[in-house]
Amino acid sequence: MFTSDTLADQTILITGGGSGLGLAMAKKFASFGSNIAICGRTEEKLKNAVEEIEEAANDSTAKYYVADVRDYDRIEEMTGEIVSDFGEMTGLVNNAAGNFLSASEDLSPGGFKAVVDIVLHGSFNCTHVFGNYLIDEEREGNILNMVTTYSEGIGSAFVLPSACGKAGVLAMTRSLAYEWATYGIRLNAIAPGPFPTKGAWERLVPDESAEQKFLSKIPAGRYGDKEELANLATFLMSDMAPYITGECVVIDGGERLSAGQFNFIDKLGSREELKGFFKMMHKKED
Ligand code: HXC
């Protein structure tokens, strides 16, 4: 459904675009004609990423900016640099995140703060600066926030700072979607389930048995593919979705539904064995 010019005439900043899901989105957007700005803390990583993005690009360019999303002044300065380098900025993907596993009673205040600062304050900083640029310039624009399936409602044990930060980002998405609709600014979110990336897996999946348990919660029977997420992000950032705002799209192969009361029955045997079992139960009733 996309064509090579689906995102032509766009310049999109992807925070944390030097690796993982951020880089996958950057390459996908570039292949559909968008200019790309990526930012992060590690210059070497960003430099290599820009080469990869330019290889995938279709008539568009990519640049990197060394910036920590926690630093409001640097984000303001960087946004000025992007506008000066590309002539404009049309979209923002708040993708930079921090996370680690910890028993919450053992968290240090510094550990809680580091993650919430990156996830929530970082997303606010970039959104606030970009939103003000759009409003001052009387331009329309598009913001996409990466949250998680535990952002809404259920939270998650052992990742308390991330659960708190991402819930805040989702609240920001919906609050501003309403408040800034009058300026033609759309805000949406994507809630990915498990997509194996080096950054997340190293910090969140302790060993192979944990990985198997993780996988067993996904009724689709597999992890997500970065391409699938990048396609969804492309749709939301494109002119194909002009009336969608304040929405959070879950992409998780059904993992969030794993709490269903009788879902565990699926694990008691093969589908044929279960059917035999159900038949026996049915007969007993006769
Ligand atoms: C306990 C930890 C810790 C750990 C750091 N800290 N790692 N505490 N367990 N594993 C504590 C430190 O001791 C310190 O506390 C404080 O956190 C700050 O640590 P620094 O290393 O100084 O901070 P900084 O360099 O800013 O690094 C931030 C970080 C780091 C969040 C801690 O992991 C990072 O940069 N991560 C970015 C990449 C990332 O996390 N990617 C995964 C995102 S995945 P004190 O008390 O000394 O101050 C994701 C997806 C979720 O979000 C959904 C998955 C399904």
Short mmCIF file of C-alpha atoms and ligand atoms in Angstrom, two decimals:
data_model
loop_
_atom_site.label_atom_id
_atom_site.label_comp_id
_atom_site.label_asym_id
_atom_site.label_seq_id
_atom_site.Cartn_x
_atom_site.Cartn_y
_atom_site.Cartn_z
CA MET A 1 0.00 0.00 0.00
CA PHE A 2 3.01 2.33 0.32
CA THR A 3 4.79 3.87 -2.65
CA SER A 4 8.29 5.29 -2.93
CA ASP A 5 6.94 8.80 -2.24
CA THR A 6 4.60 7.98 0.67
CA LEU A 7 6.71 10.13 3.00
CA ALA A 8 8.26 12.47 0.39
CA ASP A 9 8.51 16.12 1.52
CA GLN A 10 8.86 15.05 5.15
CA THR A 11 11.75 15.54 7.56
CA ILE A 12 11.34 13.28 10.58
CA LEU A 13 13.43 13.21 13.76
CA ILE A 14 13.70 9.79 15.40
CA THR A 15 15.16 9.90 18.90
CA GLY A 16 17.32 6.88 19.72
CA GLY A 17 17.43 6.24 15.96
CA GLY A 18 20.93 4.77 16.03
CA SER A 19 19.85 1.20 16.70
CA GLY A 20 16.98 -1.23 17.23
CA LEU A 21 13.43 -0.22 16.43
CA GLY A 22 14.43 3.44 15.93
CA LEU A 23 16.88 2.51 13.19
CA ALA A 24 14.37 0.16 11.55
CA MET A 25 11.83 3.02 11.39
CA ALA A 26 14.46 5.42 10.08
CA LYS A 27 15.40 3.08 7.22
CA LYS A 28 11.77 2.43 6.35
CA PHE A 29 10.80 6.13 6.36
CA ALA A 30 13.87 6.97 4.25
CA SER A 31 12.92 4.29 1.72
CA PHE A 32 9.59 6.08 1.32
CA GLY A 33 11.27 9.42 0.63
CA SER A 34 11.52 11.10 4.05
CA ASN A 35 14.60 13.03 5.12
CA ILE A 36 15.77 11.60 8.42
CA ALA A 37 17.34 13.14 11.50
CA ILE A 38 18.42 10.74 14.24
CA CYS A 39 19.74 11.61 17.66
CA GLY A 40 21.38 9.72 20.48
CA ARG A 41 24.25 9.86 22.94
CA THR A 42 26.88 7.77 21.10
CA GLU A 43 28.39 9.38 18.01
CA GLU A 44 29.98 6.22 16.56
CA LYS A 45 26.64 4.38 16.65
CA LEU A 46 24.83 7.30 15.00
CA LYS A 47 27.48 7.63 12.29
CA ASN A 48 27.11 3.97 11.27
CA ALA A 49 23.34 4.23 11.41
CA VAL A 50 23.29 7.21 9.02
CA GLU A 51 25.27 5.14 6.50
CA GLU A 52 22.69 2.35 6.75
CA ILE A 53 19.79 4.80 6.44
CA GLU A 54 21.30 6.45 3.37
CA GLU A 55 21.73 3.04 1.73
CA ALA A 56 18.00 2.44 2.18
CA ALA A 57 17.00 5.99 1.21
CA ASN A 58 15.04 6.98 -1.82
CA ASP A 59 16.04 10.45 -2.93
CA SER A 60 16.37 11.70 0.64
CA THR A 61 19.16 12.39 3.10
CA ALA A 62 19.95 11.50 6.69
CA LYS A 63 21.92 13.34 9.38
CA TYR A 64 22.77 12.59 12.97
CA TYR A 65 22.85 14.82 16.02
CA VAL A 66 24.55 13.94 19.29
CA ALA A 67 21.99 14.79 21.95
CA ASP A 68 20.61 13.41 25.18
CA VAL A 69 16.82 13.77 25.24
CA ARG A 70 17.05 14.64 28.97
CA ASP A 71 18.73 17.95 28.11
CA TYR A 72 16.01 20.47 27.12
CA ASP A 73 18.49 23.15 26.02
CA ARG A 74 20.31 20.72 23.73
CA ILE A 75 16.99 19.54 22.23
CA GLU A 76 16.08 23.17 21.46
CA GLU A 77 19.48 23.73 19.89
CA MET A 78 19.25 20.48 17.90
CA THR A 79 15.78 21.31 16.57
CA GLY A 80 17.22 24.61 15.28
CA GLU A 81 20.07 22.68 13.62
CA ILE A 82 17.64 20.25 11.95
CA VAL A 83 15.51 23.12 10.60
CA SER A 84 18.61 24.88 9.35
CA ASP A 85 20.03 21.68 7.75
CA PHE A 86 16.81 20.50 6.09
CA GLY A 87 14.77 23.70 5.86
CA GLU A 88 11.99 22.29 8.04
CA MET A 89 10.95 19.55 10.43
CA THR A 90 7.62 17.81 9.84
CA GLY A 91 7.58 14.84 12.21
CA LEU A 92 8.96 13.46 15.46
CA VAL A 93 9.17 9.90 16.75
CA ASN A 94 9.84 9.70 20.49
CA ASN A 95 11.60 6.35 20.47
CA ALA A 96 14.53 6.83 22.90
CA ALA A 97 13.95 4.78 26.06
CA GLY A 98 15.72 3.36 29.06
CA ASN A 99 14.82 0.24 30.98
CA PHE A 100 16.27 -2.51 33.19
CA LEU A 101 14.99 -5.30 35.41
CA SER A 102 15.02 -4.66 39.13
CA ALA A 103 13.10 -5.61 42.25
CA SER A 104 11.42 -2.30 43.02
CA GLU A 105 12.46 -2.38 46.70
CA ASP A 106 16.09 -2.38 45.50
CA LEU A 107 15.74 0.52 43.05
CA SER A 108 17.85 3.55 43.89
CA PRO A 109 16.24 6.98 43.46
CA GLY A 110 18.89 7.57 40.79
CA GLY A 111 17.85 4.44 38.89
CA PHE A 112 14.18 5.42 38.95
CA LYS A 113 15.05 8.96 37.88
CA ALA A 114 17.35 7.88 35.03
CA VAL A 115 14.62 5.84 33.31
CA VAL A 116 11.76 8.28 33.95
CA ASP A 117 13.97 11.16 32.78
CA ILE A 118 14.74 9.44 29.49
CA VAL A 119 11.27 8.05 28.83
CA LEU A 120 8.92 10.74 30.13
CA HIS A 121 10.94 13.96 30.42
CA GLY A 122 12.82 13.13 27.21
CA SER A 123 9.58 12.64 25.28
CA PHE A 124 8.15 15.83 26.81
CA ASN A 125 11.29 17.81 25.94
CA CYS A 126 11.28 16.79 22.28
CA THR A 127 7.50 17.15 21.96
CA HIS A 128 7.42 20.56 23.64
CA VAL A 129 10.21 21.99 21.51
CA PHE A 130 8.85 20.54 18.26
CA GLY A 131 5.26 21.56 19.10
CA ASN A 132 6.33 25.15 19.75
CA TYR A 133 8.26 25.22 16.47
CA LEU A 134 5.16 24.04 14.59
CA ILE A 135 2.86 26.49 16.38
CA ASP A 136 5.23 29.46 15.85
CA GLU A 137 5.66 28.58 12.17
CA GLU A 138 1.93 27.88 11.71
CA ARG A 139 2.73 24.44 10.32
CA GLU A 140 0.96 21.13 10.78
CA GLY A 141 2.94 18.13 12.06
CA ASN A 142 2.96 14.67 13.35
CA ILE A 143 4.25 13.05 16.57
CA LEU A 144 4.52 9.33 17.25
CA ASN A 145 5.33 8.02 20.73
CA MET A 146 6.67 4.54 21.37
CA VAL A 147 5.04 3.17 24.51
CA THR A 148 4.52 -0.45 25.65
CA THR A 149 1.68 -2.87 26.21
CA TYR A 150 2.02 -2.23 29.96
CA SER A 151 1.52 1.54 29.59
CA GLU A 152 -2.19 1.31 29.97
CA GLY A 153 -4.08 -0.33 32.81
CA ILE A 154 -1.94 -3.20 34.02
CA GLY A 155 1.57 -1.85 34.60
CA SER A 156 4.35 -4.42 35.02
CA ALA A 157 6.35 -5.90 37.87
CA PHE A 158 10.17 -5.50 37.85
CA VAL A 159 10.21 -2.57 35.39
CA LEU A 160 8.55 0.04 37.62
CA PRO A 161 10.33 3.16 36.29
CA SER A 162 9.55 2.19 32.70
CA ALA A 163 5.91 1.37 33.54
CA CYS A 164 5.52 4.80 35.24
CA GLY A 165 7.33 6.68 32.48
CA LYS A 166 5.52 5.01 29.58
CA ALA A 167 2.11 5.50 31.26
CA GLY A 168 2.98 9.21 31.42
CA VAL A 169 3.93 9.25 27.74
CA LEU A 170 0.58 7.72 26.83
CA ALA A 171 -1.22 10.34 28.96
CA MET A 172 0.78 13.04 27.20
CA THR A 173 -0.14 11.59 23.80
CA ARG A 174 -3.84 11.78 24.50
CA SER A 175 -3.79 15.10 26.36
CA LEU A 176 -1.93 16.88 23.57
CA ALA A 177 -3.82 15.11 20.78
CA TYR A 178 -6.87 17.00 22.00
CA GLU A 179 -5.14 20.24 22.95
CA TRP A 180 -3.07 20.59 19.76
CA ALA A 181 -5.62 19.30 17.23
CA THR A 182 -6.56 22.93 16.68
CA TYR A 183 -3.03 23.52 15.33
CA GLY A 184 -3.21 20.51 12.99
CA ILE A 185 -0.73 18.56 15.14
CA ARG A 186 -1.47 14.84 15.44
CA LEU A 187 -0.11 12.65 18.22
CA ASN A 188 -0.38 8.87 18.26
CA ALA A 189 1.35 6.01 20.04
CA ILE A 190 2.46 2.50 19.20
CA ALA A 191 2.58 -0.14 21.93
CA PRO A 192 4.93 -2.89 20.76
CA GLY A 193 4.97 -6.28 22.45
CA PRO A 194 8.20 -8.25 22.41
CA PHE A 195 10.42 -7.29 19.47
CA PRO A 196 13.90 -8.73 20.05
CA THR A 197 16.47 -5.94 19.84
CA LYS A 198 19.95 -6.04 21.37
CA GLY A 199 19.35 -3.05 23.71
CA ALA A 200 16.10 -4.39 25.15
CA TRP A 201 17.02 -8.09 25.26
CA GLU A 202 20.33 -7.55 27.04
CA ARG A 203 18.54 -5.62 29.78
CA LEU A 204 15.21 -7.40 29.99
CA VAL A 205 15.61 -11.09 29.19
CA PRO A 206 17.84 -12.76 31.82
CA ASP A 207 18.35 -16.17 30.15
CA GLU A 208 17.05 -18.71 27.64
CA SER A 209 14.38 -20.11 29.96
CA ALA A 210 12.98 -16.59 30.46
CA GLU A 211 12.99 -16.18 26.71
CA GLN A 212 10.95 -19.39 26.33
CA LYS A 213 8.45 -18.19 28.96
CA PHE A 214 8.19 -14.87 27.16
CA LEU A 215 7.52 -16.61 23.87
CA SER A 216 4.92 -18.93 25.38
CA LYS A 217 2.75 -15.89 26.25
CA ILE A 218 2.41 -14.88 22.60
CA PRO A 219 -0.49 -16.69 20.93
CA ALA A 220 0.91 -15.86 17.50
CA GLY A 221 3.81 -18.15 18.51
CA ARG A 222 6.58 -15.78 17.44
CA TYR A 223 8.19 -12.45 18.20
CA GLY A 224 7.46 -9.34 16.20
CA ASP A 225 9.54 -8.40 13.19
CA LYS A 226 10.98 -4.86 13.11
CA GLU A 227 9.66 -4.46 9.55
CA GLU A 228 6.10 -4.95 10.80
CA LEU A 229 6.50 -2.21 13.35
CA ALA A 230 8.14 0.11 10.81
CA ASN A 231 5.20 -0.40 8.43
CA LEU A 232 2.71 0.56 11.12
CA ALA A 233 4.79 3.64 12.02
CA THR A 234 4.93 4.64 8.34
CA PHE A 235 1.15 4.48 8.10
CA LEU A 236 0.65 6.63 11.20
CA MET A 237 3.25 9.21 10.06
CA SER A 238 1.84 9.43 6.54
CA ASP A 239 -0.97 11.36 4.90
CA MET A 240 -2.93 8.10 4.89
CA ALA A 241 -3.95 8.68 8.51
CA PRO A 242 -4.89 12.38 8.73
CA TYR A 243 -7.93 11.81 10.95
CA ILE A 244 -6.24 9.47 13.45
CA THR A 245 -5.04 11.22 16.59
CA GLY A 246 -4.76 10.27 20.26
CA GLU A 247 -4.74 6.61 19.30
CA CYS A 248 -2.49 3.88 20.71
CA VAL A 249 -2.06 0.93 18.35
CA VAL A 250 -0.92 -2.31 19.97
CA ILE A 251 1.32 -4.58 17.88
CA ASP A 252 2.10 -7.68 19.92
CA GLY A 253 0.78 -10.88 18.30
CA GLY A 254 -1.91 -10.98 21.02
CA GLU A 255 0.54 -11.11 23.98
CA ARG A 256 -1.45 -8.60 26.05
CA LEU A 257 -4.45 -10.95 25.96
CA SER A 258 -2.54 -13.72 27.74
CA ALA A 259 -4.32 -12.98 31.04
CA GLY A 260 -7.64 -14.38 29.70
CA GLN A 261 -8.96 -16.73 32.42
CA PHE A 262 -9.04 -19.96 30.39
CA ASN A 263 -6.20 -19.15 28.03
CA PHE A 264 -3.89 -21.54 29.95
CA ILE A 265 -5.87 -24.51 28.60
CA ASP A 266 -4.09 -23.97 25.33
CA LYS A 267 -0.88 -25.12 27.07
CA LEU A 268 -2.31 -28.43 28.37
CA GLY A 269 -1.92 -30.31 25.09
CA SER A 270 -2.04 -30.20 21.33
CA ARG A 271 -5.19 -28.82 19.71
CA GLU A 272 -6.25 -32.39 18.83
CA GLU A 273 -5.66 -33.59 22.40
CA LEU A 274 -7.69 -30.68 23.73
CA LYS A 275 -10.53 -31.43 21.33
CA GLY A 276 -10.57 -35.06 22.55
CA PHE A 277 -10.61 -33.84 26.13
CA PHE A 278 -13.48 -31.41 25.46
CA LYS A 279 -15.46 -34.22 23.77
CA MET A 280 -14.99 -36.46 26.82
CA MET A 281 -16.19 -33.66 29.12
CA HIS A 282 -19.20 -33.11 26.88
CA LYS A 283 -20.07 -36.84 26.97
CA LYS A 284 -19.87 -36.93 30.78
CA GLU A 285 -22.65 -34.34 30.86
CA ASP A 286 -25.01 -36.62 28.81
C1 HXC B 1 19.60 -1.38 38.95
C2 HXC B 1 20.58 0.31 37.70
C3 HXC B 1 20.75 -0.59 36.60
C4 HXC B 1 20.31 -1.94 36.77
C5 HXC B 1 21.52 1.34 36.04
N1 HXC B 1 21.07 1.47 37.29
N2 HXC B 1 21.35 0.09 35.59
N3 HXC B 1 20.00 -0.08 38.84
N4 HXC B 1 19.75 -2.28 37.95
N5 HXC B 1 20.45 -2.84 35.79
C6 HXC B 1 21.12 2.67 38.11
C7 HXC B 1 22.55 3.07 38.40
O1 HXC B 1 23.11 2.33 39.45
C8 HXC B 1 22.38 4.55 38.74
O2 HXC B 1 21.89 4.65 40.04
C9 HXC B 1 21.25 4.98 37.83
O3 HXC B 1 20.56 3.79 37.44
C10 HXC B 1 21.75 5.68 36.59
O4 HXC B 1 22.64 4.80 35.93
P1 HXC B 1 23.67 5.34 34.85
O5 HXC B 1 24.32 4.20 34.21
O6 HXC B 1 24.55 6.37 35.48
O7 HXC B 1 22.70 6.15 33.89
P2 HXC B 1 22.73 6.41 32.37
O8 HXC B 1 24.13 6.30 31.83
O9 HXC B 1 22.00 7.64 32.15
O10 HXC B 1 21.94 5.16 31.76
C11 HXC B 1 20.55 5.09 31.80
C12 HXC B 1 20.07 3.63 31.88
C13 HXC B 1 20.79 2.75 30.83
C14 HXC B 1 18.55 3.65 31.67
C15 HXC B 1 20.37 3.11 33.27
O11 HXC B 1 20.38 1.41 30.95
C16 HXC B 1 20.56 3.24 29.43
O12 HXC B 1 21.22 4.17 28.99
N6 HXC B 1 19.63 2.63 28.68
C17 HXC B 1 19.27 3.06 27.30
C18 HXC B 1 18.94 1.91 26.42
C19 HXC B 1 17.86 1.00 26.94
O13 HXC B 1 17.65 0.90 28.16
N7 HXC B 1 17.19 0.28 26.05
C20 HXC B 1 16.12 -0.62 26.45
C21 HXC B 1 14.85 0.06 26.22
S1 HXC B 1 13.67 -1.21 26.01
P3 HXC B 1 22.53 5.67 41.15
O14 HXC B 1 21.79 5.36 42.38
O15 HXC B 1 24.00 5.36 41.20
O16 HXC B 1 22.25 7.04 40.61
C22 HXC B 1 12.18 -0.64 26.41
C23 HXC B 1 11.09 -1.54 25.89
C24 HXC B 1 10.11 -1.92 26.93
O17 HXC B 1 11.98 0.35 27.01
C25 HXC B 1 9.20 -3.04 26.47
C26 HXC B 1 9.85 -4.40 26.38
C27 HXC B 1 8.93 -5.52 26.06
#
